[in-house]
Amino acid sequence: SNAPSHPSQTSMSDMFSLNNGEDSSSRRLHTVSDQQQSTIRKPTINKNKAVVNDISVTDLSELREASSSALRWNLTKLTSSDIHSHSVSGCFLLLHTEPHSLTHICLVSVSLDGGMMVHTLESSRTDERMGRRGSLDSPASAHSRGSRGSNGTHTSSKPKLKSFRCHSSSDPLACLAVTSDGMGGNIVFSGGHDDIVLAYGISSACALASLYSHRDAVTGICIIDRASFSESARHSKSFIGSSTSDLSTHLMISCSWDATVKIWSVTLADGETVSINREPVAELFDADSSIVCLDAIEVQKCNVVICAGCTDGSLVFWFCGMDGTKDVIHRERAARGSCSCVKWTTNLITGDTILFAGFSAGNISAFLLRDKVLQAVSSLPLGSPVKCLDIHQNLAVVGCADGGLRVATFTCAGRLKTEPRLWKNVNGGASPGISSVCIRKLSGGDGGEVAKHAGIKQFLNDGTLLCSIGAENGNVTIYEMDNNCI
């Protein structure tokens, strides 16, 4: 995108305070001072409350409502690097917990400069020793070799991004998806303006498969693991992909400027082995304009629901079922400017499936899916064109063209709250527009293990969120996002 950035006089420090980010527009962007935070009373939780409506359904949902009302957010900068020469069109944080993994925290990114890059997030004191095929030794072993201070403890310094893998294309790359082969390997699927989908192995350090998939630029890719489907769905001859390849392990859904969505059978095996069937198992031609974003989700362990966002602002929803049906179940008319991003999520409490969509008109909208019926739930104006978004639990993390990161909370039924948090200039004082965002949680024992092996345990608290933010100038910044109530 060539949307202009908006310079700000405010400098960015490593720690963003909560009162940094007032918006002068009429739209309220909630900010709370440290003193005000200490006086906020959390609502009392009624542990005996029963299911009464879509908004308040269980004790846990009420706890989240109470927690989010305090808005005690901290955003701490971990590292930043200008790793691309053009807009970052996609980024993904990959967390490894396997002891034999070469890396434990990876940033995967693609850009309009044609580059696909993998960086590791490590302590800058970590000893880098190159192994065979150019791979890094495990950060865990490197950590044990680190320098020690006078008291015998390891010296520490802030983490930084270190180049680990790279692959370049002569054409701009517009989208990516990352998935595991189930045996410790990870594959990056990228699509771009050469109309090709490329599969790249992170451990293999090479291209694994490619597919000429569309007649115009590939603008979105989604990978669905068929292992989550029911046994009957996986073996049904009428189900998507079954008639073509009973052994396929995944479905790949792609979209393009050619206004089509295609579904492909993909088989992944140990050693980052990838096989893509050359003929799509389904082609969907129902969009009226170029498709710029896509997401898909498995529902009821036997069906797939797809949403495509178009340049005219319209949304098209398909239901692809175990019985072979591929029906358009909803069309959302064009009324909000171009659609820039869509993201499905499943509420872990109610099981409801919710779609969030961002638009160039500066708002995000939520849609609730129940029994193949889509219902518009809410819409929230943000004051700047929306470029990207990601979802974690009841948080919508949104990147905008003005360089500001917004975080909005929503209820179990997808109703967006009207007071989002705003942090300005998250990718630097020049305030480049945010073009991609990814949020992942370091949770439970695995989170601490990941941080320990990366040699940055002292910087990350177990249970906090890692957020990577890609900008239109090629910069990627990684933050720790901490609310103490998440």
XYZ file of N, CA and C in Angstrom, residues 95-272:
534
model
N 6.838 -20.534 17.293
C 7.392 -20.923 18.579
C 7.639 -22.425 18.589
N 8.866 -22.841 18.872
C 9.224 -24.257 18.933
C 9.416 -24.681 20.385
N 8.946 -25.859 20.715
C 9.201 -26.422 22.037
C 9.938 -27.748 21.952
N 10.187 -28.248 20.720
C 10.877 -29.522 20.585
C 12.344 -29.366 20.971
N 12.901 -30.274 21.764
C 14.291 -30.147 22.205
C 15.282 -30.142 21.048
N 14.936 -30.837 19.938
C 15.883 -30.958 18.849
C 15.744 -29.831 17.828
N 14.860 -28.856 18.071
C 14.664 -27.780 17.115
C 15.929 -26.944 16.973
N 16.187 -26.514 15.730
C 17.343 -25.648 15.504
C 17.110 -24.262 16.091
N 15.894 -23.833 16.090
C 15.553 -22.515 16.615
C 14.327 -22.652 17.495
N 14.091 -21.662 18.346
C 12.970 -21.759 19.276
C 11.988 -20.602 19.158
N 12.406 -19.451 18.748
C 11.493 -18.371 18.410
C 11.917 -17.829 17.056
N 11.044 -17.960 16.077
C 11.353 -17.512 14.721
C 10.342 -16.473 14.266
N 10.815 -15.513 13.516
C 9.963 -14.572 12.809
C 10.055 -14.901 11.325
N 8.927 -15.236 10.715
C 8.855 -15.483 9.278
C 8.157 -14.283 8.643
N 8.735 -13.733 7.585
C 8.145 -12.549 6.957
C 8.302 -12.618 5.446
N 7.337 -12.016 4.751
C 7.414 -11.836 3.301
C 7.156 -10.374 3.001
N 7.619 -9.941 1.838
C 7.572 -8.516 1.536
C 7.316 -8.283 0.053
N 6.865 -7.077 -0.249
C 6.704 -6.676 -1.644
C 8.039 -6.511 -2.343
N 9.152 -6.598 -1.608
C 10.462 -6.597 -2.257
C 10.821 -7.968 -2.824
N 9.920 -8.958 -2.657
C 10.150 -10.301 -3.170
C 10.880 -11.221 -2.221
N 11.193 -10.753 -1.038
C 11.954 -11.551 -0.080
C 11.090 -12.313 0.892
N 11.460 -13.563 1.134
C 10.907 -14.352 2.227
C 12.055 -14.607 3.187
N 11.910 -14.177 4.434
C 13.013 -14.242 5.374
C 12.575 -14.887 6.675
N 13.505 -15.621 7.298
C 13.292 -16.211 8.609
C 14.386 -15.678 9.527
N 13.977 -15.096 10.640
C 14.913 -14.596 11.640
C 14.655 -15.305 12.969
N 15.699 -15.479 13.738
C 15.552 -16.004 15.088
C 15.606 -14.853 16.080
N 14.850 -14.977 17.152
C 14.883 -13.997 18.234
C 15.718 -14.582 19.352
N 16.880 -14.008 19.568
C 17.820 -14.549 20.535
C 18.478 -13.423 21.303
N 19.085 -13.794 22.429
C 19.916 -12.844 23.143
C 21.110 -12.499 22.279
N 21.471 -11.226 22.241
C 22.578 -10.799 21.387
C 23.919 -11.335 21.850
N 23.992 -11.915 23.081
C 25.242 -12.486 23.542
C 25.372 -13.941 23.127
N 24.287 -14.532 22.517
C 24.338 -15.941 22.166
C 25.452 -16.216 21.180
N 26.222 -17.252 21.450
C 27.320 -17.637 20.584
C 26.778 -18.317 19.343
N 27.039 -17.753 18.182
C 26.564 -18.316 16.938
C 27.645 -19.204 16.328
N 27.372 -20.482 16.244
C 28.261 -21.403 15.563
C 27.499 -22.061 14.437
N 28.026 -21.959 13.250
C 27.333 -22.467 12.096
C 27.569 -23.957 11.946
N 26.479 -24.678 11.779
C 26.560 -26.111 11.551
C 26.503 -26.428 10.080
N 26.327 -27.693 9.777
C 26.229 -28.102 8.396
C 25.001 -27.481 7.751
N 25.048 -27.226 6.452
C 23.975 -26.659 5.648
C 23.598 -25.270 6.142
N 24.521 -24.601 6.840
C 24.284 -23.230 7.255
C 23.294 -23.069 8.380
N 23.009 -24.130 9.133
C 22.044 -24.022 10.222
C 22.738 -23.637 11.510
N 21.992 -22.916 12.357
C 22.529 -22.523 13.651
C 22.483 -23.690 14.615
N 23.465 -23.749 15.531
C 23.356 -24.682 16.646
C 22.153 -24.293 17.482
N 21.636 -25.250 18.232
C 20.498 -24.974 19.105
C 20.829 -23.835 20.049
N 19.940 -22.835 20.174
C 20.183 -21.748 21.120
C 20.354 -22.234 22.546
N 19.809 -23.409 22.863
C 19.971 -23.927 24.219
C 21.436 -24.219 24.500
N 22.110 -24.862 23.537
C 23.519 -25.162 23.748
C 24.358 -23.905 23.661
N 23.942 -22.985 22.769
C 24.676 -21.725 22.681
C 24.558 -20.941 23.981
N 23.386 -21.027 24.582
C 23.170 -20.335 25.849
C 24.140 -20.841 26.915
N 24.387 -22.159 26.909
C 25.275 -22.717 27.921
C 26.716 -22.299 27.699
N 27.044 -21.869 26.464
C 28.408 -21.440 26.194
C 28.581 -19.936 26.354
N 27.514 -19.223 26.698
C 27.573 -17.774 26.774
C 28.582 -17.301 27.816
N 28.969 -16.024 27.683
C 29.941 -15.462 28.608
C 29.343 -15.328 29.993
N 30.194 -15.353 31.006
C 29.729 -15.259 32.382
C 30.321 -14.029 33.056
N 29.557 -13.479 33.967
C 30.027 -12.339 34.717
C 30.902 -12.768 35.866
N 31.318 -11.781 36.692
C 32.211 -12.076 37.804
C 31.567 -12.976 38.834
N 30.234 -12.968 38.916
C 29.551 -13.808 39.898
C 29.209 -15.183 39.341
N 29.681 -15.476 38.142
C 29.456 -16.790 37.561
C 28.172 -16.914 36.791
N 27.364 -15.841 36.741
C 26.108 -15.902 35.994
C 26.331 -15.403 34.581
N 25.407 -15.778 33.680
C 25.507 -15.336 32.304
C 25.288 -13.836 32.220
N 26.094 -13.160 31.392
C 25.840 -11.754 31.112
C 24.597 -11.669 30.251
N 23.916 -10.533 30.298
C 22.656 -10.405 29.572
C 22.665 -9.148 28.713
N 21.913 -9.186 27.659
C 21.681 -8.038 26.793
C 20.350 -8.249 26.115
N 19.836 -7.195 25.521
C 18.500 -7.288 24.952
C 18.487 -8.226 23.752
N 17.347 -8.883 23.506
C 17.276 -9.791 22.362
C 17.311 -9.036 21.047
N 17.660 -9.734 19.996
C 17.670 -9.122 18.682
C 17.350 -10.185 17.639
N 16.987 -9.710 16.451
C 16.688 -10.600 15.343
C 17.964 -10.943 14.587
N 18.143 -12.248 14.333
C 19.313 -12.710 13.595
C 18.850 -13.480 12.378
N 19.429 -13.154 11.241
C 19.042 -13.793 9.987
C 19.338 -15.286 10.041
N 18.372 -16.094 9.620
C 18.511 -17.545 9.675
C 18.278 -18.195 8.320
N 17.254 -17.778 7.603
C 16.946 -18.291 6.279
C 16.450 -17.142 5.403
N 16.650 -17.276 4.091
C 16.088 -16.289 3.173
C 15.865 -16.929 1.809
N 14.872 -16.430 1.133
C 14.567 -16.876 -0.222
C 13.996 -15.671 -0.958
N 14.398 -15.488 -2.199
C 13.969 -14.294 -2.919
C 13.229 -14.664 -4.194
N 12.284 -13.806 -4.540
C 11.520 -13.939 -5.772
C 11.698 -12.671 -6.588
N 11.595 -12.800 -7.901
C 11.734 -11.628 -8.762
C 10.478 -10.766 -8.739
N 9.404 -11.295 -8.174
C 8.147 -10.556 -8.088
C 7.756 -10.337 -6.630
N 6.941 -9.320 -6.360
C 6.519 -9.068 -4.980
C 5.766 -10.248 -4.383
N 6.002 -10.490 -3.094
C 5.256 -11.497 -2.348
C 4.175 -10.795 -1.531
N 2.958 -11.358 -1.552
C 1.815 -10.664 -0.970
C 1.222 -11.351 0.247
N 1.546 -12.634 0.489
C 0.881 -13.349 1.581
C 1.710 -14.560 1.980
N 1.439 -15.085 3.176
C 2.110 -16.294 3.635
C 1.225 -17.045 4.607
N 1.521 -18.339 4.734
C 0.923 -19.201 5.753
C 2.006 -20.170 6.189
N 2.022 -20.507 7.478
C 3.051 -21.392 8.025
C 2.361 -22.562 8.708
N 2.864 -23.770 8.459
C 2.307 -24.954 9.093
C 3.409 -25.954 9.386
N 3.099 -26.938 10.227
C 4.077 -27.948 10.640
C 3.847 -29.245 9.872
N 4.924 -30.008 9.684
C 4.775 -31.325 9.070
C 4.455 -32.399 10.107
N 4.315 -31.986 11.372
C 3.971 -32.900 12.445
C 5.142 -33.624 13.061
N 6.327 -33.402 12.528
C 7.523 -34.093 13.028
C 8.652 -33.116 13.316
N 8.317 -31.884 13.627
C 9.327 -30.887 13.968
C 9.717 -29.970 12.833
N 9.313 -30.294 11.614
C 9.604 -29.427 10.482
C 8.507 -28.405 10.272
N 8.843 -27.291 9.627
C 7.869 -26.228 9.370
C 8.006 -25.744 7.937
N 6.856 -25.546 7.305
C 6.817 -25.156 5.898
C 6.134 -23.813 5.762
N 6.739 -22.929 4.975
C 6.180 -21.619 4.667
C 5.568 -21.670 3.274
N 4.290 -21.349 3.178
C 3.616 -21.211 1.883
C 3.481 -19.719 1.593
N 4.027 -19.275 0.475
C 3.961 -17.859 0.114
C 3.370 -17.713 -1.280
N 2.674 -16.609 -1.483
C 2.082 -16.301 -2.780
C 2.362 -14.864 -3.153
N 2.428 -14.603 -4.457
C 2.769 -13.255 -4.867
C 2.293 -12.897 -6.256
N 2.923 -11.871 -6.830
C 2.492 -11.303 -8.087
C 2.896 -12.133 -9.295
N 3.639 -13.216 -9.098
C 3.973 -14.115 -10.201
C 2.930 -15.224 -10.360
N 1.827 -15.132 -9.612
C 0.698 -16.063 -9.693
C 1.039 -17.456 -9.163
N 2.124 -17.584 -8.417
C 2.616 -18.888 -7.963
C 2.528 -18.988 -6.451
N 2.204 -20.195 -5.968
C 2.334 -20.524 -4.557
C 3.591 -21.366 -4.385
N 4.457 -20.946 -3.467
C 5.727 -21.639 -3.228
C 5.741 -22.192 -1.812
N 6.180 -23.446 -1.662
C 6.364 -24.055 -0.336
C 7.860 -24.109 -0.047
N 8.249 -23.579 1.122
C 9.657 -23.481 1.496
C 9.848 -24.140 2.864
N 10.866 -24.998 2.996
C 11.156 -25.663 4.258
C 12.147 -24.874 5.086
N 11.791 -24.568 6.330
C 12.684 -23.771 7.177
C 13.920 -24.569 7.563
N 13.754 -25.812 7.981
C 14.924 -26.643 8.308
C 15.671 -27.063 7.060
N 14.935 -27.370 5.985
C 15.566 -27.805 4.736
C 16.304 -26.679 4.047
N 15.893 -25.440 4.298
C 16.518 -24.260 3.696
C 16.433 -24.294 2.175
N 15.285 -24.749 1.651
C 15.132 -24.799 0.198
C 13.649 -24.818 -0.160
N 13.375 -24.499 -1.434
C 12.019 -24.598 -1.953
C 11.649 -26.066 -2.086
N 10.444 -26.424 -1.658
C 10.011 -27.817 -1.640
C 9.012 -28.137 -2.745
N 8.194 -27.182 -3.117
C 7.193 -27.387 -4.160
C 6.693 -26.027 -4.608
N 6.184 -25.960 -5.826
C 5.594 -24.731 -6.333
C 4.391 -25.076 -7.194
N 3.487 -24.111 -7.327
C 2.244 -24.356 -8.030
C 1.803 -23.081 -8.734
N 1.617 -23.174 -10.049
C 1.014 -22.061 -10.785
C -0.477 -22.112 -10.521
N -0.975 -21.250 -9.664
C -2.284 -21.449 -9.061
C -3.385 -20.561 -9.607
N -3.053 -19.351 -10.058
C -4.079 -18.399 -10.489
C -3.613 -17.665 -11.738
N -4.511 -16.898 -12.320
C -4.197 -16.117 -13.517
C -3.832 -14.675 -13.187
N -3.703 -14.385 -11.910
C -3.264 -13.067 -11.452
C -2.618 -13.250 -10.079
N -2.219 -12.158 -9.475
C -1.467 -12.224 -8.222
C -2.220 -13.004 -7.146
N -1.492 -13.838 -6.404
C -2.037 -14.577 -5.266
C -1.998 -13.639 -4.057
N -3.148 -13.382 -3.463
C -3.234 -12.380 -2.403
C -3.561 -12.959 -1.028
N -3.879 -14.254 -0.960
C -4.179 -14.859 0.329
C -4.020 -16.370 0.284
N -3.508 -16.940 1.385
C -3.337 -18.390 1.519
C -3.755 -18.785 2.925
N -4.461 -19.898 3.025
C -4.822 -20.463 4.315
C -4.617 -21.972 4.251
N -4.037 -22.543 5.299
C -3.783 -23.979 5.377
C -4.629 -24.568 6.501
N -5.380 -25.627 6.201
C -6.212 -26.304 7.195
C -5.748 -27.744 7.323
N -5.441 -28.161 8.544
C -5.007 -29.526 8.832
C -6.225 -30.436 8.865
N -6.255 -31.440 8.012
C -7.403 -32.336 7.958
C -7.448 -33.293 9.152
N -6.394 -33.319 9.944
C -6.403 -34.178 11.134
C -7.477 -33.750 12.122
N -7.918 -32.489 12.052
C -8.950 -32.004 12.965
C -10.342 -32.454 12.540
N -10.469 -32.974 11.314
C -11.771 -33.431 10.847
C -12.125 -34.768 11.477
N -13.414 -35.066 11.500
C -13.860 -36.355 12.003
C -13.402 -37.463 11.071
N -13.368 -38.694 11.582
C -12.926 -39.839 10.785
C -13.803 -40.019 9.554
N -15.098 -39.860 9.709
C -15.998 -40.032 8.572
C -15.785 -38.963 7.515
N -15.464 -37.738 7.943
C -15.229 -36.662 6.983
C -13.950 -36.888 6.202
N -12.908 -37.358 6.884
C -11.631 -37.574 6.204
C -11.736 -38.635 5.119
N -12.601 -39.614 5.287
C -12.684 -40.716 4.342
C -13.910 -40.638 3.436
N -14.709 -39.589 3.578
C -15.877 -39.433 2.718
C -15.436 -39.072 1.306
N -15.914 -39.820 0.307
C -15.526 -39.567 -1.072
C -16.096 -38.256 -1.596
N -17.144 -37.754 -0.979
C -17.746 -36.505 -1.436
C -17.132 -35.282 -0.765
N -16.310 -35.524 0.287
C -15.736 -34.404 1.011
C -14.612 -33.762 0.202
N -14.355 -32.491 0.460
C -13.336 -31.747 -0.278
C -12.008 -32.486 -0.235
N -11.456 -32.755 -1.374
C -10.128 -33.361 -1.458
C -10.134 -34.862 -1.417
N -11.186 -35.502 -0.920
C -11.175 -36.944 -0.766
C -11.203 -37.660 -2.103
N -11.972 -37.121 -3.044
C -12.077 -37.778 -4.331
C -10.784 -37.684 -5.122
N -9.923 -36.750 -4.749
C -8.678 -36.561 -5.470
C -7.524 -37.268 -4.790
N -7.462 -37.182 -3.476
C -6.338 -37.788 -2.764
C -6.766 -38.148 -1.354
N -7.027 -39.449 -1.138
C -7.433 -39.882 0.197
C -6.308 -39.719 1.205
N -5.064 -39.594 0.731
C -3.921 -39.519 1.629
C -3.531 -38.081 1.956
N -4.227 -37.101 1.400
C -3.849 -35.710 1.661
C -4.026 -35.388 3.141
N -3.101 -34.615 3.663
C -3.122 -34.271 5.082
C -3.668 -32.883 5.344
N -3.657 -32.023 4.333
C -4.071 -30.639 4.516
C -4.882 -30.163 3.325
N -5.625 -29.098 3.541
C -6.263 -28.340 2.476
C -5.600 -26.970 2.401
N -5.293 -26.517 1.207
C -4.771 -25.169 0.989
C -5.818 -24.370 0.225
N -6.195 -23.237 0.784
C -7.161 -22.358 0.132
C -6.423 -21.097 -0.293
N -6.559 -20.724 -1.551
C -5.864 -19.547 -2.073
C -6.855 -18.621 -2.757
N -6.520 -17.335 -2.807
C -7.354 -16.348 -3.503
C -6.457 -15.442 -4.323
N -7.092 -14.669 -5.202
C -6.296 -13.919 -6.171
C -7.036 -12.678 -6.649
N -6.252 -11.797 -7.268
C -6.840 -10.658 -7.972
C -7.737 -11.106 -9.130
N -7.612 -12.367 -9.554
C -8.475 -12.844 -10.637
C -9.895 -13.136 -10.155
N -10.197 -12.800 -8.889
C -11.542 -12.910 -8.304
C -11.968 -14.355 -8.077
N -11.025 -15.263 -7.935
C -11.362 -16.660 -7.666
C -10.760 -17.124 -6.348
N -11.408 -18.134 -5.766
C -10.879 -18.869 -4.626
C -10.737 -20.319 -5.060
N -9.591 -20.932 -4.740
C -9.356 -22.316 -5.122
C -8.923 -23.126 -3.904
N -9.353 -24.378 -3.888
C -9.018 -25.297 -2.805
C -8.165 -26.423 -3.376
N -7.054 -26.722 -2.698
C -6.079 -27.688 -3.179
C -5.833 -28.761 -2.130
N -5.524 -29.969 -2.596
C -5.098 -31.043 -1.700
C -3.587 -30.985 -1.528
N -3.145 -31.008 -0.275
C -1.720 -30.936 0.043
C -1.377 -32.081 0.989
N -0.261 -32.730 0.742
C 0.214 -33.794 1.625
C 1.568 -33.406 2.194
N 1.663 -33.377 3.527
C 2.917 -33.086 4.213
C 3.391 -34.348 4.918
N 4.701 -34.578 4.901
C 5.265 -35.761 5.535
C 6.557 -35.388 6.244
N 7.064 -36.338 7.036
C 8.287 -36.137 7.803
C 9.414 -35.669 6.897
N 10.257 -34.778 7.444
C 11.373 -34.253 6.666
C 10.992 -33.097 5.780
N 9.886 -32.424 6.122
C 9.389 -31.283 5.346
C 9.129 -31.659 3.884
